[in-house]
Amino acid sequence: MSSDVTRRGLLGAGAAAAGSAALLPDRAAAARTRRRSADVVVVGAGLAGLMAAREVAAAGRSVLVLEARDRVGGRTLNRELTTARGTVVEIGGQWVGPTQDVLLGLARTLGVETFKTYDRGDYLFHREGRTTRYSASTPLGAIPPDLGAVEAFAAIGQLDAMAATLPLDAPWTAPRAEEWDSQTFETWKRANTATAGARLLLDLAIEAVWAAQPRDVSLLHVLTYIRGAGNETTPGSLNRLISTAGGAQESRFVGGSQRVSLELARALGRRRILLSAPVRRIRQLRGGVEVHADRVGTVRARQVIVTAPPAVSAFIDYDPILPADRAQLLQRFPQGNAIKCMAVYDEPFWRADGLAGQVTSDGAPVRITFDNSPPDGSPGVLLGFIEGHLARVWSRRPAADRRAAVLESFRTYFGPRAASPREYVEMDWSAERWTGGCYVGFTPPGVLLDYGQAIRRPFGRIHWAGAETATIWNGYMDGALRSGRRAAAEALAG
């Protein structure tokens, strides 16, 4: 972790990383802001907002970022372990993989290094009370050796082929868009697979990527996501979304993924970023906009970029009101449900047993795990996800019950040592006010078909960014950066 970043205090309260300090409200700056304007106001200091602000500043225009939270980073968030001072775990988004070129390139520019996710040894597949070890170096890759594995593998190939027919920027115009957006993924799965094993594996893939259930998500939305899981020259694939080696979970950031946002914020400087300033109203006037935010007051600008998740941006008061299709879109764009849980041990003991720390399971509440230890392997950290339906159920349970259930899942998969960690950390993103859920917003049937054109279309001087608006790596950190770059270009041209 960069000591310069933490000294400058850009992390913010409640997002503790090694040696972090809160960026306290700058009263004098707030007073000045009440009397100032900017060429562009950016709503949100996540990766999309910070990238947009960086692009605007690089073009020689003035920019002000207004962030509702008391920190930067959006859905990326580092936390320092209390039992291992200086060791950071990410309780938000954390991984990066091949074809995520914008994120990887920016990290190099900012001096944020990456390291490989621990992926040596056998994986575990737990189903109906039985645990099976297997190697991921088979032709089926990370797909568990279930009786339905071959059928699941074939279904994934079929989905990839369907996704390849979609236009990146307008999937709702594809020849079969109406057919595919008129059904959930659950409907397609039942019509195209016959074995319980294949259906379970596809369920786990949907839960792992969207933190939602197959019944929640439009088939066209799933195909759109797959289509964008590549880059301008590399086709997308579902395997890239769910895999570690060669996939979206391949690497992590030294010092935590939030460092990318911290370094972006440091380069922009304090005076361009105001925290604890939720935007309440955006009013478009002749020749400009007025943005009204708590603690800041009113800021005049020529253009504004809104980067909040669609469901969160719906709470802003727009004057004039949003076009009907945009307003209706926001009503139909929910966030996923994910609780990220980590147990900390003296060492990653599962490695000595020849295990990679990765589990796929039909159990509850944790169905997916990873080895989330720092680069040197000390301390050992097991990461488990509670996703979709199970997250909705367990978020209503007492924290102590949830902790006990998570550790019981770990014990079932890795043995009795997993039941007694020295520290336990969790984050329920559904309870985070300014996010409203994770990992990403998704669309049910009919939404892309009827409202897809409104996802990125500017409304007057208002431009839309955020991971949900990306065409490549939609929902991921790389997609968020790409969206910020696009929205900045729109605003600068306005």
C-alpha positions as a printed Julia matrix, in Angstrom:
494×3 Matrix{Float64}:
   0.0     0.0     0.0
   1.36    3.39   -0.98
   2.23    5.33    2.16
   1.75    8.57    0.22
  -1.85    7.66   -0.53
  -2.71    6.93    3.08
  -0.94   10.04    4.33
  -3.1    12.13    2.0
  -6.18   10.5     3.51
  -8.02    9.76    0.28
  -9.26    6.38    1.5
 -12.06    7.67    3.68
 -13.56    6.53    6.96
 -14.85    2.98    7.18
 -12.59    1.7     4.39
  -9.56    0.86    6.47
  -6.4    -0.21    4.68
  -2.87   -0.28    6.01
  -2.3     2.97    7.87
  -5.4     4.62    6.4
  -6.91    7.88    7.6
 -10.25    9.45    6.8
 -10.6    12.3     4.36
 -12.48   14.6     6.68
 -14.84   17.18    5.25
 -12.88   20.23    4.12
 -15.13   23.02    5.44
 -13.27   25.76    3.61
 -13.4    23.84    0.34
 -17.11   23.23    0.83
 -17.71   26.91    1.35
 -15.76   27.75   -1.79
 -17.71   25.15   -3.77
 -20.97   26.9    -2.97
 -19.71   29.8    -5.07
 -17.93   27.91   -7.82
 -18.65   26.13  -11.05
 -16.98   23.49  -13.16
 -17.08   22.51  -16.79
 -18.15   19.0   -15.76
 -19.58   17.63  -12.53
 -19.17   13.9   -11.98
 -21.59   12.13   -9.64
 -19.77    9.28   -7.92
 -16.11    8.59   -7.06
 -15.98    4.95   -8.04
 -13.81    3.79  -10.91
 -16.2     5.11  -13.57
 -16.41    8.56  -11.98
 -12.71    8.87  -11.27
 -11.82    7.8   -14.79
 -14.28   10.28  -16.24
 -12.82   13.05  -14.09
  -9.29   12.07  -15.12
 -10.21   12.33  -18.79
 -11.91   15.69  -18.34
  -8.96   17.1   -16.39
  -6.51   15.75  -19.0
  -8.44   17.7   -21.66
  -7.78   20.91  -19.73
 -11.36   21.33  -18.48
 -12.4    21.9   -14.88
 -14.09   19.01  -13.11
 -15.62   18.36   -9.69
 -16.48   14.91   -8.34
 -19.31   14.63   -5.82
 -19.36   11.38   -3.81
 -22.1    10.32   -1.41
 -19.82    8.07    0.65
 -17.03    9.23    2.92
 -14.48    7.46    0.69
 -13.57    6.85   -2.93
 -13.72    3.48   -4.65
 -17.4     2.67   -5.1
 -17.8    -1.1    -5.12
 -14.11   -1.63   -4.39
 -13.25   -1.45   -0.71
 -10.15   -2.48    1.22
 -10.17   -3.45    4.86
  -7.17   -3.88    7.12
  -7.26   -7.02    9.25
  -7.31   -6.35   12.97
  -5.22   -9.46   13.68
  -2.62   -8.73   11.0
  -1.8    -5.03   10.9
  -0.81   -3.9     7.45
  -2.59   -6.79    5.73
  -5.49   -5.78    3.52
  -8.39   -7.84    2.24
 -10.92   -6.63   -0.28
 -14.53   -6.73    0.83
 -15.66   -5.5    -2.58
 -14.61   -6.23   -6.16
 -11.08   -7.56   -6.38
 -10.12   -9.59   -9.46
  -8.72   -8.79  -12.88
  -8.09  -11.08  -15.83
  -7.08  -11.36  -19.48
  -8.68   -8.93  -21.98
  -9.43   -6.44  -19.16
  -6.91   -4.22  -20.88
  -8.05   -0.81  -19.66
  -7.86   -1.81  -15.99
  -4.54   -3.61  -16.38
  -3.04   -0.72  -18.32
  -4.23    1.88  -15.84
  -2.93   -0.13  -12.89
   0.51   -0.27  -14.49
   0.43    3.47  -15.11
  -0.52    4.13  -11.49
   2.13    1.74  -10.12
  -0.39   -0.78   -8.74
   1.02   -4.29   -9.18
  -0.91   -7.52   -9.6
  -0.32  -11.09   -8.43
  -1.9   -14.39   -9.39
  -4.85  -15.71   -7.43
  -3.69  -18.86   -5.64
  -4.75  -21.66   -7.95
  -2.35  -24.56   -7.34
  -3.65  -27.93   -6.24
  -6.99  -29.68   -6.45
 -10.44  -28.12   -6.47
 -13.34  -29.49   -4.43
 -16.87  -30.26   -5.59
 -19.44  -30.77   -2.84
 -22.82  -32.18   -3.78
 -25.49  -33.97   -1.76
 -23.16  -34.28    1.22
 -20.24  -35.76   -0.67
 -16.98  -33.96   -1.45
 -14.91  -34.86   -4.53
 -11.38  -33.68   -5.32
 -10.49  -32.96   -8.92
  -7.93  -31.19  -11.06
  -8.81  -28.11  -13.06
  -6.21  -29.04  -15.68
  -8.62  -31.35  -17.53
 -10.36  -30.55  -20.84
 -13.4   -29.44  -18.81
 -11.3   -26.92  -16.86
 -12.93  -25.67  -13.68
 -16.21  -27.48  -14.38
 -16.61  -30.09  -11.61
 -16.61  -33.81  -12.49
 -20.34  -34.3   -12.16
 -22.44  -36.64  -14.31
 -23.84  -33.5   -15.93
 -20.43  -31.9   -16.61
 -20.26  -32.82  -20.29
 -23.79  -31.54  -20.84
 -22.96  -28.31  -18.99
 -19.81  -27.9   -21.09
 -21.88  -28.29  -24.26
 -24.47  -25.8   -22.99
 -21.71  -23.25  -22.33
 -20.48  -23.68  -25.89
 -24.02  -23.15  -27.16
 -24.37  -19.97  -25.09
 -21.06  -18.64  -26.39
 -22.17  -19.22  -29.98
 -25.47  -17.42  -29.35
 -23.69  -14.51  -27.68
 -21.34  -14.11  -30.64
 -24.31  -13.08  -32.82
 -25.05   -9.99  -30.71
 -23.93   -6.46  -31.67
 -21.8    -5.24  -28.78
 -23.48   -1.87  -28.43
 -27.05   -2.87  -29.31
 -27.82   -6.5   -28.42
 -31.54   -5.76  -28.54
 -31.25   -5.46  -32.34
 -30.0    -9.04  -32.82
 -32.16  -11.27  -35.07
 -33.28  -13.42  -32.13
 -33.36  -10.66  -29.52
 -37.12  -10.83  -29.02
 -37.02  -14.59  -28.49
 -34.09  -14.4   -26.07
 -35.39  -11.41  -24.1
 -38.8   -13.05  -23.69
 -37.45  -15.73  -21.37
 -35.34  -16.08  -18.26
 -32.13  -18.04  -18.18
 -34.02  -20.58  -16.07
 -36.44  -21.21  -18.94
 -33.6   -21.69  -21.42
 -31.7   -23.97  -19.04
 -34.66  -26.28  -18.56
 -35.3   -26.45  -22.3
 -31.67  -27.16  -23.2
 -30.38  -29.46  -20.45
 -31.76  -32.72  -19.13
 -29.6   -33.7   -16.15
 -29.8   -32.32  -12.64
 -26.0   -32.05  -12.57
 -25.8   -29.82  -15.64
 -28.56  -27.61  -14.31
 -26.8   -27.26  -10.95
 -23.54  -26.25  -12.62
 -25.29  -23.63  -14.75
 -27.11  -22.35  -11.65
 -23.79  -21.93   -9.87
 -22.35  -20.04  -12.85
 -25.25  -17.58  -12.88
 -25.07  -17.07   -9.1
 -21.3   -16.56   -9.21
 -21.4   -13.93  -11.95
 -24.62  -12.01  -11.21
 -25.35  -12.82   -7.54
 -28.86  -13.59   -8.74
 -30.89  -16.65   -9.66
 -31.42  -17.99  -13.19
 -35.11  -17.18  -12.75
 -34.24  -13.48  -12.23
 -32.21  -12.79  -15.34
 -33.17  -12.43  -18.98
 -31.43  -14.84  -21.34
 -30.56  -11.88  -23.57
 -28.91  -10.14  -20.62
 -26.78  -13.24  -19.93
 -25.77  -13.44  -23.58
 -24.94   -9.71  -23.62
 -22.65  -10.2   -20.64
 -20.95  -13.16  -22.3
 -20.52  -11.18  -25.52
 -18.68   -8.44  -23.65
 -16.35  -10.76  -21.7
 -13.52  -10.22  -24.15
 -12.27   -7.13  -25.91
 -12.4    -5.48  -29.31
 -10.62   -8.44  -30.96
 -11.24  -11.38  -28.6
 -14.68  -13.04  -28.47
 -16.37  -13.25  -25.1
 -17.03  -16.54  -23.34
 -18.84  -17.78  -20.27
 -15.78  -19.8   -19.28
 -13.77  -16.58  -19.11
 -16.36  -15.18  -16.7
 -16.24  -18.16  -14.32
 -12.59  -19.31  -14.55
  -9.54  -18.42  -12.51
  -6.6   -19.31  -14.77
  -7.21  -17.48  -18.03
 -10.41  -15.99  -16.64
 -11.86  -13.05  -14.79
 -10.52  -14.29  -11.42
  -6.94  -14.8   -12.58
  -5.18  -12.0   -10.69
  -5.49   -9.63   -7.75
  -3.96   -6.26   -6.85
  -1.1    -5.93   -4.42
  -2.41   -3.84   -1.52
  -6.04   -4.32   -2.58
  -8.11   -3.33   -5.61
  -9.24   -0.06   -4.03
  -5.69    1.2    -4.56
  -6.57    1.89   -8.2
  -9.23    4.35   -7.1
  -7.0     5.77   -4.38
  -4.23    6.49   -6.85
  -6.65    8.0    -9.35
  -8.03   10.22   -6.58
  -4.55   11.22   -5.43
  -3.65   12.3    -8.94
  -6.85   14.33   -9.27
  -6.25   16.02   -5.92
  -8.39   16.97   -2.93
  -9.93   20.07   -4.45
 -11.56   18.1    -7.26
 -13.23   15.48   -5.01
 -15.81   16.2    -2.33
 -16.91   13.33   -0.1
 -20.05   12.89    2.01
 -21.89   14.88   -0.65
 -24.81   12.86   -2.01
 -26.41   14.49   -5.03
 -30.12   15.1    -4.5
 -31.15   17.08   -7.58
 -29.95   17.78  -11.1
 -31.58   20.72  -12.86
 -30.93   21.43  -16.52
 -30.96   25.07  -17.54
 -30.3    26.89  -20.77
 -26.56   26.6   -21.28
 -25.8    24.41  -18.29
 -26.88   22.4   -15.27
 -27.23   22.91  -11.54
 -26.23   20.0    -9.32
 -27.51   20.14   -5.74
 -25.65   18.06   -3.14
 -25.61   17.74    0.63
 -22.87   19.73    2.38
 -21.82   21.27   -0.93
 -24.87   23.22   -1.99
 -25.35   24.04   -5.67
 -22.65   23.61   -8.31
 -23.04   25.04  -11.8
 -21.61   23.1   -14.73
 -21.88   22.76  -18.46
 -22.3    18.97  -18.32
 -22.86   16.29  -15.67
 -21.9    12.6   -15.65
 -23.91   10.27  -13.38
 -22.07    7.05  -12.5
 -24.27    5.53   -9.77
 -25.87    2.11  -10.38
 -29.18    2.54  -12.24
 -31.29    1.61   -9.21
 -29.45    4.2    -7.08
 -29.49    6.97   -9.69
 -33.29    6.68   -9.7
 -33.36    8.46   -6.31
 -31.99   11.69   -7.78
 -34.6    14.34   -8.57
 -34.25   15.36  -12.22
 -35.62   18.66  -13.58
 -36.93   18.32  -16.2
 -37.98   14.78  -15.44
 -36.27   11.9   -17.19
 -37.66   10.65  -20.48
 -40.21    7.9   -19.96
 -38.0     5.13  -21.28
 -35.09    6.12  -19.02
 -37.36    6.39  -15.97
 -38.96    3.04  -16.75
 -35.52    1.47  -17.27
 -34.43    2.52  -13.78
 -37.52    0.82  -12.32
 -36.49   -2.45  -13.97
 -32.74   -2.63  -13.25
 -32.21   -4.25   -9.82
 -28.88   -5.02   -8.2
 -27.72   -8.52   -7.31
 -27.47   -9.79   -3.74
 -24.05  -10.76   -2.39
 -22.49  -11.18    1.04
 -18.72  -11.52    0.93
 -17.3   -13.49    3.88
 -13.7   -14.16    4.9
 -12.12  -16.23    7.65
  -8.52  -15.54    8.65
  -6.13  -18.26    9.9
  -2.48  -18.35   10.96
  -1.66  -20.05    7.67
  -3.43  -21.32    4.55
  -3.5   -24.89    5.9
  -5.46  -26.24    2.94
  -2.41  -25.72    0.73
  -0.47  -28.36    2.65
  -3.32  -30.74    1.82
  -2.77  -30.07   -1.88
  -5.88  -27.91   -2.24
  -6.29  -24.66   -4.18
  -8.94  -23.39   -1.76
 -11.62  -23.36   -4.46
 -14.94  -25.1    -3.84
 -18.12  -25.41   -5.87
 -21.06  -26.67   -3.86
 -24.8   -27.21   -3.7
 -24.65  -26.45    0.03
 -25.66  -23.43    2.06
 -25.0   -20.69    2.74
 -21.58  -20.69    1.0
 -21.48  -22.34   -2.42
 -18.28  -20.84   -3.85
 -14.9   -20.35   -2.12
 -11.42  -19.03   -2.97
  -8.02  -18.8    -1.32
  -7.85  -15.06   -0.63
  -4.53  -14.97    1.17
  -2.08  -12.11    0.53
   0.82  -12.59   -1.93
   3.16  -14.1     0.68
   0.51  -16.52    1.95
   0.44  -15.13    5.48
  -2.05  -15.09    7.05
  -4.29  -17.65    5.38
  -7.62  -16.25    4.21
 -10.6   -18.27    3.0
 -13.18  -16.35    1.0
 -16.76  -17.52    0.67
 -19.71  -15.96   -1.15
 -23.37  -16.01   -0.19
 -25.21  -15.08   -3.35
 -28.63  -14.58   -4.88
 -31.52  -16.24   -3.06
 -29.31  -17.41   -0.18
 -28.0   -13.85    0.33
 -31.58  -12.57    0.49
 -32.39  -15.15    3.15
 -29.22  -14.83    5.2
 -29.09  -11.02    5.15
 -32.19  -11.13    7.35
 -30.55  -13.43    9.89
 -28.5   -12.23   12.89
 -24.83  -11.65   12.14
 -23.78  -14.27   14.7
 -25.96  -16.91   13.02
 -24.55  -15.99    9.63
 -20.97  -16.23   10.88
 -21.61  -19.63   12.41
 -23.21  -20.9     9.21
 -20.34  -19.65    7.03
 -17.75  -21.29    9.25
 -19.75  -24.5     9.19
 -19.6   -24.4     5.39
 -15.82  -23.91    5.57
 -15.51  -26.78    8.08
 -17.52  -29.07    5.8
 -15.24  -28.32    2.86
 -11.82  -28.0     4.53
 -12.04  -29.83    7.84
 -12.14  -28.89   11.55
  -9.33  -26.31   11.4
 -11.57  -24.09    9.26
 -14.08  -23.78   12.11
 -11.77  -21.7    14.32
 -10.4   -18.63   12.52
  -8.61  -15.88   14.36
 -10.74  -13.26   12.58
 -13.92  -13.12   10.55
 -14.87  -10.36    8.1
 -18.01   -9.9     6.02
 -19.71   -7.3     3.86
 -23.37   -7.36    2.85
 -23.53   -5.12   -0.21
 -27.31   -5.19   -0.29
 -27.24   -3.17    2.93
 -24.82   -0.58    1.5
 -26.9     2.55    1.0
 -25.18    3.99   -2.04
 -24.8     0.68   -3.89
 -27.98   -1.23   -3.11
 -26.48   -4.62   -3.92
 -23.72   -6.35   -5.83
 -22.12   -7.47   -7.96
 -23.98   -5.59  -10.67
 -27.37   -4.51  -11.92
 -29.13   -7.01  -14.17
 -32.18   -6.91  -16.42
 -35.19   -9.27  -16.29
 -37.0   -10.3   -19.48
 -38.23   -7.55  -21.77
 -36.05   -4.77  -20.38
 -33.25   -4.75  -22.94
 -35.72   -5.17  -25.78
 -37.91   -2.23  -24.77
 -35.51    0.04  -22.88
 -32.0    -0.91  -23.94
 -31.6     2.21  -26.07
 -31.85    4.34  -22.93
 -28.95    2.72  -21.08
 -26.23    5.0   -22.48
 -28.21    7.66  -24.36
 -27.53   11.15  -22.88
 -30.46   13.19  -21.63
 -29.64   16.74  -22.58
 -26.5    17.59  -20.63
 -26.69   14.47  -18.45
 -24.43   11.56  -19.41
 -24.53    8.04  -17.96
 -21.57    5.93  -16.88
 -20.95    3.07  -14.47
 -20.24   -0.64  -14.88
 -23.83   -1.37  -15.94
 -23.48    0.89  -18.99
 -20.33   -0.76  -20.39
 -20.39   -2.73  -23.62
 -17.12   -4.57  -22.86
 -16.74   -6.18  -19.43
 -20.14   -4.98  -18.31
 -20.38   -5.11  -14.53
 -16.63   -5.34  -13.93
 -13.99   -2.82  -12.91
 -12.64   -2.74  -16.44
 -16.11   -2.0   -17.78
 -16.56    0.8   -15.25
 -13.35    2.46  -16.45
 -14.37    2.1   -20.08
 -17.75    3.68  -19.32
 -16.13    6.63  -17.58
 -13.88    7.23  -20.55
 -16.84    7.11  -22.95
 -18.99    9.45  -20.87
 -16.14   11.93  -20.53
 -15.76   12.03  -24.31
 -19.49   12.73  -24.63
 -19.37   15.51  -22.05
 -16.29   17.11  -23.6
 -17.98   17.12  -26.98
 -21.15   18.71  -25.58
